Amino acid sequence: MRIQKGTYNGLESYSEVINQLDFENKETIDFEFFTIGSSSKQIPSPDSLQFNESESNFSNAISQIQELEDDFDASIILSDGIITFGRNPSIQAANLSIPLYSIALGDTSKVRDITISNIVSNPNGFTDTRHLVEVEVIQNGFLGESVTLELRNSSGELIDSNEIQFNSSESIQSTTFEIDLTEPGLKQFTIEISETEGEWSTENNTGTISIDVSESKTKILHLAFEIHPDVKMLRSLLSEDQNIELLTLTWLGGSRFVEDDLPELEEQDLLIFHGLPRPGFDTDLLDDFNLIPTLYFQLPKTRALRTGPLSELNLIHNTGNQLFELTLFPATESTDHPVMELPEIGFQNVSPIISSLRSVSTIPDGIELFKSGFQGIETPNTIINVNERGSMRRATVSAWGWYRMYQSPIENERAFVTQLFSNLTTWTANDPDERRLRVTPSKPVFNISEQVIINGNLNNESGEPEAEATIEFTLIPENGEERTSNMSNEGNGNYKFESQSLSSGLYSFTATARKGGREIDSQTGEFLVQDSNSELVNTLRNDELLLTIANGTGGSFFEYTRLEDFWTTLNSDDILGQKEDVIEAYTFPVRSLFWFVLVIFLLGTEWIGRKYYSLP
């Protein structure tokens, strides 16, 4: 809203709108004011708005209104309607119980400009691989001209360059770069468009990306011993993950597989079994499976296997002969296990899975993540069970038919099953973290206008939360002096470091936990701080969004230049009328000491009187 463009003069126009609305002199109306940024924050008045937010998350703003809608009669949004982060809030706003009145700030005219509108890149990468980066460029008014895009590393060294030719007066075009990743760590890259005469702004000619480079990919061997749609679903899901090196084998019979021979198991990070081999398979080929993390999916023909060399895979006995269509019931809170960090979904309405009603955990220290539901009632039957013993993790899924969710036309359902099996695979494949001190940035990349937050968790040598330690935190900028301070103690073994906005660059840190004279543990890490030009990528006011959310809630849409009827409209909608609240208060004499003593006195007097006059 602070950008000067067309007839809109940035902060000057905003101030004129605030003065025209004259909130301060509406003494009979109670107002509360919030910002629209990466999150919604309460401010004392519109004059205190700092215009320092790097993002506009409208979905977050609508969520804030939903939390407060029982306490207010209406909401007012002043914005240009441009979303730079988060979901489109139109459907979310339609569920509001109070009307929303939107005031459109900004300009609707197009400008002659070239912009990096989007950069698509996996935030994670691996050494000795080529990392794909796709850059999207939007231009208006540069027919017949060309620009050069340059890719540079954090030291400013040129890695690659591409040229784009504009063959129309308005276009969206893409180009691709490949980066050779050679060293592990958090790497930053900059993509810049060469400056062209006549551009409205050159600040939006630059984009940055960060890639967290690890040593190697996760090697997964997927063995399918039955033909089932779930097999194809899981393989499709895993093959789309660039962090996974997937090898698939489909059993033909005997000891033969369709694709290739069985590789050396010790080279794998995870074994996934879809079903189990039947008689005729040489189980000696899988002798070393117990040394590798395993994820076992039961299928109809081998679900009841209890004995044999591979029975150790099975954390759930599924012995019922009759099969049913079942629903899922979470058995663990989302905050209690990493696998349960899933998109919200209504479990009663998702596509059913298939299993028996006789499936129970086979190990006492297993963690039940999901149980089954039958006809809307939760059952004691285990659907997903995981276990961690020492450095070994195992998991079992006792139901099938997941492909129905994966093929569902409902986006939330597809997202849920995708995230579920992604989490389950990642958790099972990774080694348990046995560190006592864990210190993690709240996100890997911060904006220069954001507060940097580093969270820490500390356990003592007994594995219990350590709430009485001191954690020394040293922040080391790429170019500059290091700063040392103590993380604040949040209680129950949780610690936090907070810093006001930092200048752009790569920062590393060291955290050391001590109690008394002994050192408990230490950890190092890094994060990036970068500038953002997201507000300059799209400067075209989004009247359609502001109109949709206003009309969808029973409110009205206004342009900032036409506010003469704003308060009149709210008044005619009965928003500004005085509301009378009738409050009934009850006083119980028995709760008052005076009345209690008086009642006891009167009852005692009556009793003495009756006794006295009743005597002969």
mmCIF file of C-alpha atoms in Angstrom, residues 109-457:
data_model
loop_
_atom_site.group_PDB
_atom_site.id
_atom_site.type_symbol
_atom_site.label_atom_id
_atom_site.label_comp_id
_atom_site.label_asym_id
_atom_site.label_seq_id
_atom_site.Cartn_x
_atom_site.Cartn_y
_atom_site.Cartn_z
ATOM 1 C CA SER A 109 -3.226 0.756 -14.148
ATOM 2 C CA LYS A 110 -0.589 -1.406 -15.821
ATOM 3 C CA VAL A 111 2.990 -0.147 -16.036
ATOM 4 C CA ARG A 112 5.810 -0.798 -18.500
ATOM 5 C CA ASP A 113 7.948 -3.195 -16.545
ATOM 6 C CA ILE A 114 9.903 -6.468 -16.418
ATOM 7 C CA THR A 115 9.613 -8.583 -13.272
ATOM 8 C CA ILE A 116 10.820 -11.887 -11.826
ATOM 9 C CA SER A 117 7.403 -13.123 -10.741
ATOM 10 C CA ASN A 118 8.245 -16.600 -9.446
ATOM 11 C CA ILE A 119 11.161 -18.947 -8.799
ATOM 12 C CA VAL A 120 10.469 -22.670 -8.499
ATOM 13 C CA SER A 121 13.170 -24.674 -6.728
ATOM 14 C CA ASN A 122 13.296 -27.532 -4.239
ATOM 15 C CA PRO A 123 14.499 -26.048 -0.915
ATOM 16 C CA ASN A 124 16.527 -29.226 -0.288
ATOM 17 C CA GLY A 125 19.310 -30.643 -2.410
ATOM 18 C CA PHE A 126 22.157 -33.140 -2.350
ATOM 19 C CA THR A 127 25.861 -33.049 -3.097
ATOM 20 C CA ASP A 128 27.072 -34.314 -6.485
ATOM 21 C CA THR A 129 23.706 -33.609 -8.135
ATOM 22 C CA ARG A 130 22.413 -30.994 -10.585
ATOM 23 C CA HIS A 131 19.675 -28.873 -9.021
ATOM 24 C CA LEU A 132 16.905 -27.540 -11.272
ATOM 25 C CA VAL A 133 15.714 -23.922 -10.891
ATOM 26 C CA GLU A 134 12.853 -22.534 -12.985
ATOM 27 C CA VAL A 135 12.430 -18.752 -13.239
ATOM 28 C CA GLU A 136 9.226 -17.056 -14.412
ATOM 29 C CA VAL A 137 9.441 -13.561 -15.932
ATOM 30 C CA ILE A 138 6.495 -11.216 -16.579
ATOM 31 C CA GLN A 139 6.830 -8.232 -18.929
ATOM 32 C CA ASN A 140 4.527 -5.541 -20.245
ATOM 33 C CA GLY A 141 5.457 -3.151 -23.055
ATOM 34 C CA PHE A 142 8.767 -4.579 -24.325
ATOM 35 C CA LEU A 143 7.828 -6.178 -27.661
ATOM 36 C CA GLY A 144 10.888 -7.164 -29.708
ATOM 37 C CA GLU A 145 13.399 -6.638 -26.910
ATOM 38 C CA SER A 146 15.453 -9.188 -24.994
ATOM 39 C CA VAL A 147 16.943 -9.459 -21.509
ATOM 40 C CA THR A 148 19.676 -11.540 -19.893
ATOM 41 C CA LEU A 149 19.115 -13.457 -16.658
ATOM 42 C CA GLU A 150 22.209 -14.128 -14.561
ATOM 43 C CA LEU A 151 22.524 -16.730 -11.804
ATOM 44 C CA ARG A 152 25.124 -15.918 -9.120
ATOM 45 C CA ASN A 153 26.170 -17.535 -5.850
ATOM 46 C CA SER A 154 26.432 -15.749 -2.489
ATOM 47 C CA SER A 155 29.968 -14.586 -3.366
ATOM 48 C CA GLY A 156 28.699 -12.861 -6.500
ATOM 49 C CA GLU A 157 30.328 -15.326 -8.888
ATOM 50 C CA LEU A 158 28.476 -15.869 -12.165
ATOM 51 C CA ILE A 159 27.284 -19.485 -12.446
ATOM 52 C CA ASP A 160 25.111 -19.334 -15.569
ATOM 53 C CA SER A 161 23.145 -16.930 -17.761
ATOM 54 C CA ASN A 162 20.151 -17.242 -20.096
ATOM 55 C CA GLU A 163 18.579 -14.859 -22.598
ATOM 56 C CA ILE A 164 14.837 -14.312 -23.064
ATOM 57 C CA GLN A 165 13.341 -12.726 -26.203
ATOM 58 C CA PHE A 166 9.968 -10.942 -25.866
ATOM 59 C CA ASN A 167 7.810 -11.655 -28.932
ATOM 60 C CA SER A 168 4.651 -9.914 -27.719
ATOM 61 C CA SER A 169 3.812 -6.697 -25.901
ATOM 62 C CA GLU A 170 2.698 -8.620 -22.805
ATOM 63 C CA SER A 171 3.895 -12.093 -21.816
ATOM 64 C CA ILE A 172 4.842 -14.596 -19.127
ATOM 65 C CA GLN A 173 7.951 -16.615 -20.014
ATOM 66 C CA SER A 174 10.100 -19.173 -18.222
ATOM 67 C CA THR A 175 13.728 -20.187 -18.318
ATOM 68 C CA THR A 176 15.623 -22.932 -16.499
ATOM 69 C CA PHE A 177 18.980 -23.074 -14.717
ATOM 70 C CA GLU A 178 20.870 -26.094 -13.393
ATOM 71 C CA ILE A 179 23.162 -25.730 -10.377
ATOM 72 C CA ASP A 180 25.951 -28.192 -9.596
ATOM 73 C CA LEU A 181 25.788 -28.831 -5.846
ATOM 74 C CA THR A 182 29.224 -29.795 -4.552
ATOM 75 C CA GLU A 183 29.286 -28.900 -0.856
ATOM 76 C CA PRO A 184 26.787 -29.468 1.972
ATOM 77 C CA GLY A 185 25.256 -26.536 3.848
ATOM 78 C CA LEU A 186 22.714 -23.762 3.358
ATOM 79 C CA LYS A 187 23.482 -22.113 0.005
ATOM 80 C CA GLN A 188 22.069 -18.855 -1.353
ATOM 81 C CA PHE A 189 21.754 -17.894 -5.014
ATOM 82 C CA THR A 190 20.629 -14.694 -6.743
ATOM 83 C CA ILE A 191 18.919 -14.383 -10.130
ATOM 84 C CA GLU A 192 18.990 -10.947 -11.742
ATOM 85 C CA ILE A 193 17.497 -9.523 -14.950
ATOM 86 C CA SER A 194 19.593 -7.027 -16.888
ATOM 87 C CA GLU A 195 18.209 -3.485 -16.621
ATOM 88 C CA THR A 196 16.200 -2.256 -19.615
ATOM 89 C CA GLU A 197 15.536 1.396 -20.405
ATOM 90 C CA GLY A 198 11.982 2.491 -19.643
ATOM 91 C CA GLU A 199 11.257 0.054 -16.790
ATOM 92 C CA TRP A 200 8.890 1.289 -14.083
ATOM 93 C CA SER A 201 11.130 -0.232 -11.408
ATOM 94 C CA THR A 202 14.352 -2.242 -11.370
ATOM 95 C CA GLU A 203 13.925 -3.367 -7.745
ATOM 96 C CA ASN A 204 11.795 -6.292 -8.927
ATOM 97 C CA ASN A 205 14.509 -7.496 -11.327
ATOM 98 C CA THR A 206 16.133 -9.634 -8.636
ATOM 99 C CA GLY A 207 15.104 -12.857 -6.902
ATOM 100 C CA THR A 208 16.878 -15.062 -4.370
ATOM 101 C CA ILE A 209 16.627 -18.734 -3.452
ATOM 102 C CA SER A 210 18.186 -20.870 -0.743
ATOM 103 C CA ILE A 211 19.015 -24.580 -0.962
ATOM 104 C CA ASP A 212 19.787 -26.728 2.074
ATOM 105 C CA VAL A 213 22.353 -29.132 0.628
ATOM 106 C CA SER A 214 22.796 -32.526 2.316
ATOM 107 C CA GLU A 215 25.460 -35.161 1.741
ATOM 108 C CA SER A 216 23.314 -37.686 -0.171
ATOM 109 C CA LYS A 217 19.793 -38.802 -1.071
ATOM 110 C CA THR A 218 17.730 -41.259 0.958
ATOM 111 C CA LYS A 219 18.019 -44.690 -0.680
ATOM 112 C CA ILE A 220 14.746 -46.648 -0.561
ATOM 113 C CA LEU A 221 14.127 -50.187 -1.822
ATOM 114 C CA HIS A 222 10.429 -50.901 -2.442
ATOM 115 C CA LEU A 223 9.532 -54.609 -2.687
ATOM 116 C CA ALA A 224 6.043 -55.497 -3.952
ATOM 117 C CA PHE A 225 4.932 -59.105 -3.356
ATOM 118 C CA GLU A 226 1.354 -58.527 -4.561
ATOM 119 C CA ILE A 227 -0.225 -56.575 -7.412
ATOM 120 C CA HIS A 228 -2.367 -53.813 -5.946
ATOM 121 C CA PRO A 229 -3.235 -50.160 -6.807
ATOM 122 C CA ASP A 230 -1.627 -49.063 -3.521
ATOM 123 C CA VAL A 231 1.746 -50.229 -4.857
ATOM 124 C CA LYS A 232 1.568 -47.889 -7.841
ATOM 125 C CA MET A 233 0.292 -45.059 -5.629
ATOM 126 C CA LEU A 234 3.216 -45.276 -3.216
ATOM 127 C CA ARG A 235 5.792 -45.600 -5.976
ATOM 128 C CA SER A 236 4.353 -42.553 -7.760
ATOM 129 C CA LEU A 237 4.430 -40.566 -4.543
ATOM 130 C CA LEU A 238 8.033 -41.494 -3.706
ATOM 131 C CA SER A 239 9.332 -41.002 -7.249
ATOM 132 C CA GLU A 240 8.157 -37.373 -7.187
ATOM 133 C CA ASP A 241 10.348 -36.628 -4.158
ATOM 134 C CA GLN A 242 13.725 -35.346 -5.356
ATOM 135 C CA ASN A 243 15.232 -36.213 -1.973
ATOM 136 C CA ILE A 244 14.677 -39.943 -2.547
ATOM 137 C CA GLU A 245 16.616 -42.419 -4.686
ATOM 138 C CA LEU A 246 13.976 -45.106 -5.291
ATOM 139 C CA LEU A 247 14.593 -48.681 -6.456
ATOM 140 C CA THR A 248 11.469 -50.767 -7.137
ATOM 141 C CA LEU A 249 11.238 -54.565 -7.420
ATOM 142 C CA THR A 250 8.065 -56.533 -8.203
ATOM 143 C CA TRP A 251 8.018 -60.244 -7.313
ATOM 144 C CA LEU A 252 7.455 -62.736 -10.160
ATOM 145 C CA GLY A 253 7.676 -65.944 -8.146
ATOM 146 C CA GLY A 254 10.490 -68.012 -6.735
ATOM 147 C CA SER A 255 13.342 -65.576 -6.152
ATOM 148 C CA ARG A 256 12.787 -63.558 -9.331
ATOM 149 C CA PHE A 257 11.746 -59.924 -9.716
ATOM 150 C CA VAL A 258 10.494 -58.069 -12.791
ATOM 151 C CA GLU A 259 12.873 -55.131 -12.828
ATOM 152 C CA ASP A 260 16.233 -56.448 -11.585
ATOM 153 C CA ASP A 261 18.006 -58.668 -9.091
ATOM 154 C CA LEU A 262 17.831 -57.928 -5.400
ATOM 155 C CA PRO A 263 20.626 -55.460 -4.479
ATOM 156 C CA GLU A 264 22.789 -55.481 -1.356
ATOM 157 C CA LEU A 265 20.412 -54.535 1.462
ATOM 158 C CA GLU A 266 23.024 -52.793 3.609
ATOM 159 C CA GLU A 267 23.300 -50.059 0.945
ATOM 160 C CA GLN A 268 19.668 -49.048 1.549
ATOM 161 C CA ASP A 269 18.383 -46.499 4.074
ATOM 162 C CA LEU A 270 14.863 -47.983 4.136
ATOM 163 C CA LEU A 271 13.133 -51.195 3.027
ATOM 164 C CA ILE A 272 9.446 -50.947 2.128
ATOM 165 C CA PHE A 273 7.498 -54.203 1.881
ATOM 166 C CA HIS A 274 4.132 -54.217 0.134
ATOM 167 C CA GLY A 275 2.849 -57.634 1.135
ATOM 168 C CA LEU A 276 5.175 -60.526 2.010
ATOM 169 C CA PRO A 277 6.597 -63.394 -0.081
ATOM 170 C CA ARG A 278 4.760 -66.696 -0.159
ATOM 171 C CA PRO A 279 6.273 -70.207 -0.276
ATOM 172 C CA GLY A 280 8.914 -70.538 -2.944
ATOM 173 C CA PHE A 281 10.785 -67.345 -2.140
ATOM 174 C CA ASP A 282 14.305 -67.731 -0.764
ATOM 175 C CA THR A 283 14.068 -65.705 2.455
ATOM 176 C CA ASP A 284 17.851 -65.992 2.876
ATOM 177 C CA LEU A 285 18.037 -63.152 0.347
ATOM 178 C CA LEU A 286 16.557 -60.893 3.028
ATOM 179 C CA ASP A 287 18.745 -62.074 5.902
ATOM 180 C CA ASP A 288 20.011 -58.571 6.650
ATOM 181 C CA PHE A 289 16.603 -56.879 6.712
ATOM 182 C CA ASN A 290 16.634 -56.666 10.526
ATOM 183 C CA LEU A 291 19.650 -54.335 10.309
ATOM 184 C CA ILE A 292 17.730 -51.782 8.220
ATOM 185 C CA PRO A 293 14.639 -49.651 9.016
ATOM 186 C CA THR A 294 11.475 -51.179 7.535
ATOM 187 C CA LEU A 295 8.012 -50.000 6.540
ATOM 188 C CA TYR A 296 5.532 -52.855 6.005
ATOM 189 C CA PHE A 297 2.198 -52.431 4.193
ATOM 190 C CA GLN A 298 -0.194 -55.331 4.672
ATOM 191 C CA LEU A 299 -2.121 -56.553 1.632
ATOM 192 C CA PRO A 300 -5.038 -59.037 1.464
ATOM 193 C CA LYS A 301 -3.092 -62.233 0.678
ATOM 194 C CA THR A 302 -0.328 -61.960 3.301
ATOM 195 C CA ARG A 303 -1.928 -59.899 6.067
ATOM 196 C CA ALA A 304 -2.256 -62.800 8.534
ATOM 197 C CA LEU A 305 1.408 -63.872 8.498
ATOM 198 C CA ARG A 306 2.559 -64.535 12.088
ATOM 199 C CA THR A 307 5.565 -66.825 11.814
ATOM 200 C CA GLY A 308 8.631 -67.123 9.662
ATOM 201 C CA PRO A 309 11.842 -65.124 9.283
ATOM 202 C CA LEU A 310 10.002 -61.977 8.152
ATOM 203 C CA SER A 311 7.347 -61.940 10.880
ATOM 204 C CA GLU A 312 9.463 -59.397 12.771
ATOM 205 C CA LEU A 313 8.324 -56.838 10.194
ATOM 206 C CA ASN A 314 4.745 -57.067 11.378
ATOM 207 C CA LEU A 315 3.885 -54.724 14.253
ATOM 208 C CA ILE A 316 0.141 -55.417 13.822
ATOM 209 C CA HIS A 317 -1.680 -58.781 13.774
ATOM 210 C CA ASN A 318 -4.581 -58.590 11.325
ATOM 211 C CA THR A 319 -6.383 -61.928 11.724
ATOM 212 C CA GLY A 320 -10.047 -61.290 10.984
ATOM 213 C CA ASN A 321 -11.431 -63.225 8.033
ATOM 214 C CA GLN A 322 -14.101 -60.678 7.174
ATOM 215 C CA LEU A 323 -13.059 -57.367 5.606
ATOM 216 C CA PHE A 324 -14.813 -54.021 6.030
ATOM 217 C CA GLU A 325 -14.653 -50.512 4.645
ATOM 218 C CA LEU A 326 -13.274 -48.408 7.502
ATOM 219 C CA THR A 327 -12.428 -44.804 8.307
ATOM 220 C CA LEU A 328 -9.424 -43.406 10.151
ATOM 221 C CA PHE A 329 -9.384 -42.173 13.746
ATOM 222 C CA PRO A 330 -6.217 -40.393 14.985
ATOM 223 C CA ALA A 331 -4.853 -42.161 18.070
ATOM 224 C CA THR A 332 -2.112 -39.586 18.708
ATOM 225 C CA GLU A 333 -2.154 -35.781 18.782
ATOM 226 C CA SER A 334 -0.434 -33.938 15.923
ATOM 227 C CA THR A 335 2.061 -32.433 18.376
ATOM 228 C CA ASP A 336 3.033 -35.812 19.864
ATOM 229 C CA HIS A 337 4.662 -37.442 16.831
ATOM 230 C CA PRO A 338 6.293 -36.077 13.641
ATOM 231 C CA VAL A 339 4.264 -38.383 11.382
ATOM 232 C CA MET A 340 1.048 -36.758 12.641
ATOM 233 C CA GLU A 341 1.938 -33.282 11.355
ATOM 234 C CA LEU A 342 -0.748 -33.524 8.666
ATOM 235 C CA PRO A 343 -3.258 -31.265 6.875
ATOM 236 C CA GLU A 344 -6.584 -30.940 8.664
ATOM 237 C CA ILE A 345 -9.279 -33.189 7.224
ATOM 238 C CA GLY A 346 -12.730 -34.482 8.140
ATOM 239 C CA PHE A 347 -12.023 -38.196 8.602
ATOM 240 C CA GLN A 348 -15.688 -39.215 8.400
ATOM 241 C CA ASN A 349 -15.946 -37.915 4.837
ATOM 242 C CA VAL A 350 -12.773 -39.311 3.244
ATOM 243 C CA SER A 351 -12.570 -42.328 0.970
ATOM 244 C CA PRO A 352 -12.685 -45.556 3.028
ATOM 245 C CA ILE A 353 -9.798 -47.963 3.538
ATOM 246 C CA ILE A 354 -10.121 -51.760 3.856
ATOM 247 C CA SER A 355 -9.093 -53.999 6.743
ATOM 248 C CA SER A 356 -10.539 -56.409 9.262
ATOM 249 C CA LEU A 357 -11.954 -55.534 12.665
ATOM 250 C CA ARG A 358 -9.372 -57.741 14.358
ATOM 251 C CA SER A 359 -6.041 -55.933 14.162
ATOM 252 C CA VAL A 360 -3.983 -55.371 17.303
ATOM 253 C CA SER A 361 -0.460 -54.209 18.109
ATOM 254 C CA THR A 362 2.076 -57.014 18.592
ATOM 255 C CA ILE A 363 4.592 -55.057 20.676
ATOM 256 C CA PRO A 364 4.072 -53.282 24.005
ATOM 257 C CA ASP A 365 6.251 -50.273 23.149
ATOM 258 C CA GLY A 366 4.640 -49.560 19.776
ATOM 259 C CA ILE A 367 3.031 -46.163 19.185
ATOM 260 C CA GLU A 368 -0.449 -46.292 17.669
ATOM 261 C CA LEU A 369 -0.857 -43.383 15.251
ATOM 262 C CA PHE A 370 -4.238 -44.303 13.757
ATOM 263 C CA LYS A 371 -7.083 -46.591 14.747
ATOM 264 C CA SER A 372 -10.020 -47.585 12.572
ATOM 265 C CA GLY A 373 -13.598 -46.388 12.664
ATOM 266 C CA PHE A 374 -16.614 -48.442 11.653
ATOM 267 C CA GLN A 375 -19.976 -46.817 10.914
ATOM 268 C CA GLY A 376 -18.814 -43.613 12.606
ATOM 269 C CA ILE A 377 -17.640 -45.324 15.813
ATOM 270 C CA GLU A 378 -13.984 -45.600 16.822
ATOM 271 C CA THR A 379 -12.745 -49.179 17.208
ATOM 272 C CA PRO A 380 -9.733 -50.511 19.174
ATOM 273 C CA ASN A 381 -8.160 -51.850 15.967
ATOM 274 C CA THR A 382 -4.751 -50.457 15.027
ATOM 275 C CA ILE A 383 -4.224 -49.161 11.483
ATOM 276 C CA ILE A 384 -0.746 -47.567 11.687
ATOM 277 C CA ASN A 385 1.803 -48.547 14.323
ATOM 278 C CA VAL A 386 5.406 -47.343 14.662
ATOM 279 C CA ASN A 387 8.260 -48.405 16.902
ATOM 280 C CA GLU A 388 11.702 -47.087 17.777
ATOM 281 C CA ARG A 389 14.238 -49.284 19.573
ATOM 282 C CA GLY A 390 17.731 -47.879 19.919
ATOM 283 C CA SER A 391 18.808 -46.730 16.472
ATOM 284 C CA MET A 392 16.218 -48.824 14.595
ATOM 285 C CA ARG A 393 12.775 -47.688 13.463
ATOM 286 C CA ARG A 394 9.953 -49.837 12.095
ATOM 287 C CA ALA A 395 6.390 -49.123 10.963
ATOM 288 C CA THR A 396 3.380 -51.184 9.866
ATOM 289 C CA VAL A 397 0.204 -50.200 7.991
ATOM 290 C CA SER A 398 -2.567 -52.781 8.409
ATOM 291 C CA ALA A 399 -5.069 -51.427 5.865
ATOM 292 C CA TRP A 400 -5.147 -50.989 2.109
ATOM 293 C CA GLY A 401 -7.174 -49.000 -0.410
ATOM 294 C CA TRP A 402 -5.234 -45.759 0.142
ATOM 295 C CA TYR A 403 -5.148 -45.192 -3.613
ATOM 296 C CA ARG A 404 -8.770 -44.000 -3.406
ATOM 297 C CA MET A 405 -7.671 -40.976 -1.368
ATOM 298 C CA TYR A 406 -4.746 -40.399 -3.743
ATOM 299 C CA GLN A 407 -7.157 -40.318 -6.718
ATOM 300 C CA SER A 408 -9.851 -38.309 -4.939
ATOM 301 C CA PRO A 409 -11.168 -35.150 -6.656
ATOM 302 C CA ILE A 410 -10.966 -33.420 -3.253
ATOM 303 C CA GLU A 411 -7.644 -31.598 -2.907
ATOM 304 C CA ASN A 412 -7.474 -31.833 0.911
ATOM 305 C CA GLU A 413 -7.899 -35.609 0.741
ATOM 306 C CA ARG A 414 -5.079 -35.995 -1.784
ATOM 307 C CA ALA A 415 -2.849 -33.674 0.232
ATOM 308 C CA PHE A 416 -3.542 -35.653 3.409
ATOM 309 C CA VAL A 417 -2.600 -39.090 2.076
ATOM 310 C CA THR A 418 0.437 -37.665 0.265
ATOM 311 C CA GLN A 419 1.722 -35.982 3.417
ATOM 312 C CA LEU A 420 0.907 -39.009 5.581
ATOM 313 C CA PHE A 421 3.070 -41.416 3.601
ATOM 314 C CA SER A 422 5.760 -38.809 3.019
ATOM 315 C CA ASN A 423 6.007 -38.259 6.789
ATOM 316 C CA LEU A 424 5.874 -41.993 7.526
ATOM 317 C CA THR A 425 8.622 -42.756 5.003
ATOM 318 C CA THR A 426 10.863 -39.901 6.145
ATOM 319 C CA TRP A 427 10.474 -40.703 9.848
ATOM 320 C CA THR A 428 11.155 -44.425 9.409
ATOM 321 C CA ALA A 429 14.197 -43.884 7.176
ATOM 322 C CA ASN A 430 15.912 -41.349 9.418
ATOM 323 C CA ASP A 431 18.101 -42.292 12.348
ATOM 324 C CA PRO A 432 16.677 -41.349 15.761
ATOM 325 C CA ASP A 433 18.044 -38.042 17.015
ATOM 326 C CA GLU A 434 19.824 -38.881 20.238
ATOM 327 C CA ARG A 435 21.168 -35.375 20.833
ATOM 328 C CA ARG A 436 20.375 -33.835 24.189
ATOM 329 C CA LEU A 437 20.309 -30.286 22.785
ATOM 330 C CA ARG A 438 18.275 -29.420 19.709
ATOM 331 C CA VAL A 439 18.421 -25.836 18.441
ATOM 332 C CA THR A 440 16.447 -24.977 15.306
ATOM 333 C CA PRO A 441 15.555 -21.702 13.522
ATOM 334 C CA SER A 442 11.779 -21.235 13.256
ATOM 335 C CA LYS A 443 12.379 -21.239 9.481
ATOM 336 C CA PRO A 444 15.510 -21.515 7.301
ATOM 337 C CA VAL A 445 15.099 -18.119 5.593
ATOM 338 C CA PHE A 446 14.016 -14.865 7.262
ATOM 339 C CA ASN A 447 13.199 -11.506 5.707
ATOM 340 C CA ILE A 448 15.177 -8.429 6.767
ATOM 341 C CA SER A 449 12.019 -6.943 8.322
ATOM 342 C CA GLU A 450 11.265 -10.058 10.396
ATOM 343 C CA GLN A 451 12.221 -10.957 13.927
ATOM 344 C CA VAL A 452 14.613 -13.927 13.940
ATOM 345 C CA ILE A 453 13.493 -16.690 16.326
ATOM 346 C CA ILE A 454 15.633 -19.707 17.269
ATOM 347 C CA ASN A 455 13.980 -22.426 19.377
ATOM 348 C CA GLY A 456 15.865 -24.834 21.631
ATOM 349 C CA ASN A 457 15.001 -27.997 23.526
#
